[in-house]
Short mmCIF file of C-alpha atoms and ligand atoms in Angstrom, two decimals:
data_model
loop_
_atom_site.label_atom_id
_atom_site.label_comp_id
_atom_site.label_asym_id
_atom_site.label_seq_id
_atom_site.Cartn_x
_atom_site.Cartn_y
_atom_site.Cartn_z
CA MET A 1 -2.17 23.54 5.54
CA ARG A 2 -5.64 24.77 4.51
CA ASP A 3 -7.67 22.81 1.88
CA ASN A 4 -8.20 25.21 -1.11
CA ILE A 5 -8.16 22.53 -3.82
CA PHE A 6 -11.66 23.06 -5.13
CA THR A 7 -11.80 26.79 -5.05
CA LYS A 8 -11.41 27.27 -8.82
CA GLU A 9 -13.72 26.71 -11.73
CA SER A 10 -11.25 24.49 -13.64
CA ASP A 11 -11.11 21.15 -15.50
CA LEU A 12 -12.38 18.70 -12.99
CA VAL A 13 -10.82 15.33 -12.92
CA ASP A 14 -11.62 12.38 -10.62
CA PHE A 15 -10.38 12.84 -7.10
CA ALA A 16 -7.01 11.30 -6.39
CA PHE A 17 -4.95 10.90 -3.24
CA ASP A 18 -1.98 12.77 -4.68
CA ALA A 19 0.55 15.16 -3.19
CA GLN A 20 -1.87 18.11 -3.35
CA VAL A 21 -4.44 16.23 -1.28
CA ALA A 22 -1.91 14.69 1.09
CA ASP A 23 -0.62 18.18 1.98
CA VAL A 24 -4.14 19.39 3.01
CA PHE A 25 -5.58 16.12 4.11
CA ASP A 26 -5.74 16.75 7.83
CA ASP A 27 -7.62 20.06 7.28
CA MET A 28 -9.87 18.55 4.57
CA VAL A 29 -11.00 15.58 6.60
CA LYS A 30 -11.82 17.57 9.74
CA ARG A 31 -13.84 20.19 7.73
CA SER A 32 -15.62 17.58 5.58
CA VAL A 33 -16.35 14.58 7.89
CA PRO A 34 -18.60 15.34 10.81
CA GLY A 35 -17.41 13.52 13.93
CA TYR A 36 -13.93 12.69 12.48
CA GLN A 37 -12.16 13.47 15.79
CA SER A 38 -14.55 11.16 17.67
CA MET A 39 -14.03 8.36 15.21
CA ILE A 40 -10.34 8.53 15.87
CA GLU A 41 -10.95 8.66 19.68
CA MET A 42 -13.08 5.51 19.34
CA VAL A 43 -10.09 3.71 17.77
CA GLY A 44 -8.03 4.70 20.85
CA LEU A 45 -10.75 3.38 23.17
CA SER A 46 -11.14 0.07 21.27
CA VAL A 47 -7.41 -0.74 21.47
CA LYS A 48 -7.73 -0.86 25.25
CA THR A 49 -10.53 -3.34 25.17
CA TYR A 50 -9.76 -5.46 22.08
CA GLY A 51 -6.05 -5.25 21.63
CA GLN A 52 -4.07 -8.31 22.70
CA ASP A 53 -0.34 -8.83 23.67
CA ASN A 54 1.94 -10.12 20.98
CA THR A 55 -0.39 -9.28 18.10
CA ASN A 56 -0.58 -6.98 15.03
CA TYR A 57 -2.78 -3.90 14.61
CA TYR A 58 -3.59 -2.87 11.00
CA ASP A 59 -4.53 0.63 9.93
CA LEU A 60 -5.84 0.19 6.32
CA GLY A 61 -5.97 3.35 4.18
CA ALA A 62 -3.88 5.09 6.82
CA SER A 63 -3.59 8.39 4.97
CA THR A 64 -1.56 10.70 7.25
CA GLY A 65 -1.63 8.24 10.19
CA ALA A 66 -4.28 9.56 12.61
CA ALA A 67 -5.66 6.11 13.47
CA SER A 68 -2.16 4.66 13.88
CA ILE A 69 -1.32 7.35 16.31
CA ALA A 70 -4.49 6.67 18.27
CA LEU A 71 -3.56 2.90 18.29
CA GLY A 72 -0.01 3.62 19.35
CA ILE A 73 -0.47 6.22 22.15
CA ASN A 74 -3.51 4.39 23.71
CA ASN A 75 -2.05 0.88 23.56
CA PRO A 76 -1.82 -0.68 27.05
CA HIS A 77 -0.69 -4.07 25.67
CA SER A 78 2.87 -5.38 25.00
CA ASN A 79 4.77 -6.47 22.00
CA ASN A 80 2.45 -5.10 19.29
CA GLN A 81 3.31 -4.18 15.72
CA ILE A 82 1.20 -1.50 13.91
CA ILE A 83 0.96 -1.90 10.15
CA ALA A 84 -0.16 1.27 8.44
CA LEU A 85 -1.04 0.68 4.81
CA ASP A 86 -1.93 3.06 2.01
CA ASN A 87 -1.61 2.74 -1.78
CA SER A 88 -0.87 6.42 -2.30
CA PRO A 89 2.89 7.08 -2.29
CA ASP A 90 2.22 10.71 -1.27
CA MET A 91 0.07 9.70 1.70
CA VAL A 92 2.65 7.14 2.78
CA LYS A 93 5.41 9.83 2.70
CA LYS A 94 3.16 12.13 4.79
CA CYS A 95 2.31 9.29 7.20
CA ARG A 96 5.94 8.43 7.76
CA GLN A 97 6.70 12.12 8.48
CA ASN A 98 3.78 12.34 10.93
CA LEU A 99 4.56 9.16 12.81
CA ALA A 100 8.31 9.75 13.12
CA GLY A 101 9.19 10.33 16.77
CA LYS A 102 5.64 9.64 17.95
CA ILE A 103 5.24 5.87 17.48
CA ASP A 104 8.10 3.50 17.17
CA ASN A 105 6.40 0.08 16.67
CA VAL A 106 4.88 1.02 13.35
CA ASN A 107 5.65 -0.16 9.82
CA VAL A 108 4.26 2.20 7.10
CA ILE A 109 3.72 0.22 3.90
CA CYS A 110 2.74 1.41 0.40
CA GLY A 111 0.44 -1.16 -1.13
CA ASP A 112 -2.99 -2.18 -2.03
CA ILE A 113 -5.30 -3.43 0.80
CA LEU A 114 -6.69 -6.04 -1.55
CA ASP A 115 -3.21 -7.66 -1.83
CA MET A 116 -2.55 -7.54 1.89
CA ARG A 117 -2.30 -10.69 4.08
CA PHE A 118 -3.60 -10.25 7.57
CA GLU A 119 -2.18 -12.44 10.28
CA ASN A 120 -2.22 -12.62 14.11
CA ALA A 121 -4.36 -9.45 14.24
CA SER A 122 -6.31 -8.24 17.30
CA ILE A 123 -7.31 -4.87 15.78
CA ILE A 124 -8.00 -3.97 12.12
CA VAL A 125 -9.12 -0.40 11.30
CA LEU A 126 -10.78 0.72 8.08
CA ASN A 127 -11.42 4.32 8.86
CA LEU A 128 -13.18 5.94 5.88
CA THR A 129 -11.44 3.54 3.52
CA LEU A 130 -13.88 0.74 2.61
CA GLN A 131 -15.98 3.34 0.71
CA PHE A 132 -13.11 3.67 -1.85
CA ILE A 133 -12.87 -0.14 -2.47
CA THR A 134 -14.78 -1.35 -5.54
CA PRO A 135 -18.11 -2.63 -4.08
CA SER A 136 -17.75 -6.10 -5.67
CA ASN A 137 -14.45 -6.53 -3.76
CA ARG A 138 -15.76 -5.45 -0.37
CA GLN A 139 -17.15 -8.82 0.90
CA THR A 140 -13.92 -10.65 -0.08
CA LEU A 141 -11.91 -8.03 1.86
CA ILE A 142 -14.06 -8.36 5.00
CA ASP A 143 -13.89 -12.14 4.70
CA LYS A 144 -10.08 -11.96 4.57
CA ILE A 145 -9.94 -9.63 7.52
CA TYR A 146 -12.17 -11.91 9.58
CA LYS A 147 -9.81 -14.82 8.82
CA GLY A 148 -6.82 -12.75 9.86
CA LEU A 149 -8.27 -11.68 13.19
CA ASN A 150 -7.71 -13.62 16.36
CA THR A 151 -10.69 -14.70 18.50
CA ASN A 152 -12.03 -11.62 20.36
CA GLY A 153 -10.14 -9.30 17.99
CA ALA A 154 -12.07 -6.32 16.52
CA LEU A 155 -12.67 -4.71 13.11
CA ILE A 156 -13.46 -0.98 13.26
CA VAL A 157 -15.03 0.47 10.19
CA SER A 158 -16.07 4.11 9.66
CA GLU A 159 -17.90 5.12 6.56
CA LYS A 160 -20.05 7.68 4.87
CA ILE A 161 -23.48 5.99 4.62
CA HIS A 162 -26.71 6.60 2.65
CA PHE A 163 -30.32 5.95 3.43
CA ASP A 164 -32.60 4.26 1.07
CA ASN A 165 -35.52 6.39 2.25
CA GLN A 166 -35.39 9.46 0.03
CA GLN A 167 -36.69 11.82 2.64
CA LYS A 168 -34.14 10.76 5.23
CA GLN A 169 -31.42 10.89 2.64
CA GLU A 170 -32.30 14.46 1.70
CA GLN A 171 -32.56 15.54 5.28
CA ILE A 172 -29.14 14.18 6.23
CA SER A 173 -27.47 15.43 3.03
CA ARG A 174 -28.76 18.92 3.68
CA LEU A 175 -27.30 18.84 7.23
CA HIS A 176 -23.97 17.60 5.84
CA LEU A 177 -23.95 20.51 3.37
CA ASP A 178 -24.53 22.90 6.24
CA PHE A 179 -21.68 21.23 8.17
CA LYS A 180 -19.29 21.93 5.29
CA ARG A 181 -20.59 25.55 4.85
CA ALA A 182 -20.09 26.11 8.60
CA ASN A 183 -16.52 24.90 8.22
CA GLY A 184 -15.80 27.59 5.55
CA TYR A 185 -16.33 25.65 2.24
CA SER A 186 -17.98 27.77 -0.48
CA GLU A 187 -20.85 26.53 -2.67
CA LEU A 188 -18.37 26.21 -5.58
CA GLU A 189 -15.91 24.11 -3.47
CA ILE A 190 -18.70 21.88 -2.29
CA ALA A 191 -20.08 21.34 -5.80
CA ASN A 192 -16.65 20.76 -7.39
CA LYS A 193 -15.61 18.28 -4.67
CA ARG A 194 -18.87 16.36 -5.04
CA GLN A 195 -18.45 16.13 -8.79
CA SER A 196 -14.86 15.05 -8.47
CA ILE A 197 -15.46 12.39 -5.87
CA GLU A 198 -18.76 10.94 -6.89
CA ASN A 199 -17.25 8.15 -9.05
CA ILE A 200 -14.77 6.96 -6.53
CA LEU A 201 -16.58 7.25 -3.12
CA LEU A 202 -19.41 4.76 -3.27
CA THR A 203 -21.44 4.52 -0.12
CA ASP A 204 -23.44 1.57 1.37
CA ASN A 205 -26.38 1.71 3.69
CA LYS A 206 -26.15 0.47 7.27
CA GLN A 207 -27.91 -2.78 6.53
CA THR A 208 -25.35 -3.66 3.87
CA HIS A 209 -22.53 -3.21 6.39
CA PHE A 210 -24.16 -5.39 8.95
CA LYS A 211 -25.01 -8.09 6.41
CA ARG A 212 -21.42 -8.07 5.19
CA PHE A 213 -20.01 -8.50 8.70
CA ASN A 214 -22.47 -11.27 9.36
CA THR A 215 -21.68 -13.12 6.14
CA ALA A 216 -17.92 -12.92 7.02
CA GLY A 217 -18.68 -14.65 10.30
CA PHE A 218 -18.81 -11.75 12.76
CA LYS A 219 -21.61 -12.67 15.18
CA ASN A 220 -21.43 -9.36 17.15
CA SER A 221 -21.43 -6.12 15.25
CA ILE A 222 -22.71 -2.75 16.37
CA CYS A 223 -22.84 0.84 15.18
CA HIS A 224 -20.92 2.49 17.99
CA PHE A 225 -20.89 6.02 16.62
CA GLN A 226 -22.86 8.13 14.17
CA CYS A 227 -22.67 11.82 13.27
CA LEU A 228 -25.06 12.82 10.41
CA ASN A 229 -24.29 10.50 7.46
CA PHE A 230 -21.04 9.09 8.90
CA SER A 231 -21.16 5.88 11.01
CA SER A 232 -18.59 3.77 12.79
CA PHE A 233 -19.05 0.06 13.27
CA LEU A 234 -17.37 -2.38 15.67
CA ALA A 235 -17.33 -6.04 14.71
CA VAL A 236 -15.85 -8.50 17.10
CA LYS A 237 -14.76 -12.02 16.23
C1 GEK B 301 -7.83 8.51 8.65
N1 GEK B 301 -7.95 6.31 7.52
O1 GEK B 301 -7.45 9.64 8.68
N2 GEK B 301 -5.31 0.22 -0.81
C2 GEK B 301 -4.75 1.04 0.08
N3 GEK B 301 -5.13 2.29 0.37
C3 GEK B 301 -6.28 2.71 -0.26
C4 GEK B 301 -6.93 1.96 -1.20
C5 GEK B 301 -6.44 0.63 -1.53
N4 GEK B 301 -7.05 -0.13 -2.38
N5 GEK B 301 -8.00 2.69 -1.66
C6 GEK B 301 -7.89 3.86 -1.04
N6 GEK B 301 -6.87 3.93 -0.17
C7 GEK B 301 -7.67 7.74 7.31
C8 GEK B 301 -8.54 8.34 6.27
S1 GEK B 301 -8.89 8.38 3.53
C9 GEK B 301 -10.54 8.79 3.65
C10 GEK B 301 -8.69 7.45 5.03
C11 GEK B 301 -11.01 10.01 2.87
C12 GEK B 301 -6.51 5.02 0.69
C13 GEK B 301 -6.32 6.34 0.03
O2 GEK B 301 -5.08 6.51 -0.60
C14 GEK B 301 -6.60 7.34 1.22
O3 GEK B 301 -5.36 7.70 1.83
C15 GEK B 301 -7.42 6.48 2.19
O4 GEK B 301 -7.50 5.18 1.67
C16 GEK B 301 -8.86 7.06 2.39
O5 GEK B 301 -8.38 7.90 9.61
O6 GEK B 301 -10.14 10.61 2.15
O7 GEK B 301 -12.20 10.34 2.97
#
């Protein structure tokens, strides 16, 4: 279904992952996030290298389940359980509908990432989700993820990022605006969405991500993908 949520000049409220968003999410994310499809493909590639037999794979902030599907259909290992977690009941409903008949070793859970216990994990995915976690809770979450990962297991994080250098930030933001225009969003939709989401999507710069991985104990983290102001990181334990 096409995303028309921000087409009207109306009372703007903070963005929420409700039924209206869940219905159009797949269209919204592809038209708003440059490189989204590649991020998902990277998750599929990573499961081949970093997945391990008899372990759990976690998809945190699963939304409609794209990363879980990538984990499930590309998994060459045996006896794995995928745990897809989201705290939006509407997303969880959509996710269950999407995964039905496609992946059988998946458990879709409605709950908060911050309350989750991670155990016996070889892959943990935070695809565009950490940016919605309160910044002061982010290090604690990454620390917990590190502890729940097995040796040689991987954390995959994709995020919208910002640059501290004003010129670079303006340059990349302009290109992102052009990306959204090219995907059919009007000036009004872009402005409304920005206003609605600016209090809940809080970006970090790349250095903050690397520092956080390092503090948690990850000795080997790289940026394995970037498209405009969106980056994916791979941190291996
Ligand atoms: C994808 N990963 O398509 N606990 C659980 N879920 C949360 C929390 C939380 N504390 N905070 C936010 N969410 C997906 C895309 S979308 C990204 C992820 C975006 C959930 C929220 O309900 C939403 O479904 C998801 O994180 C973020 O690969 O909308 O830009």
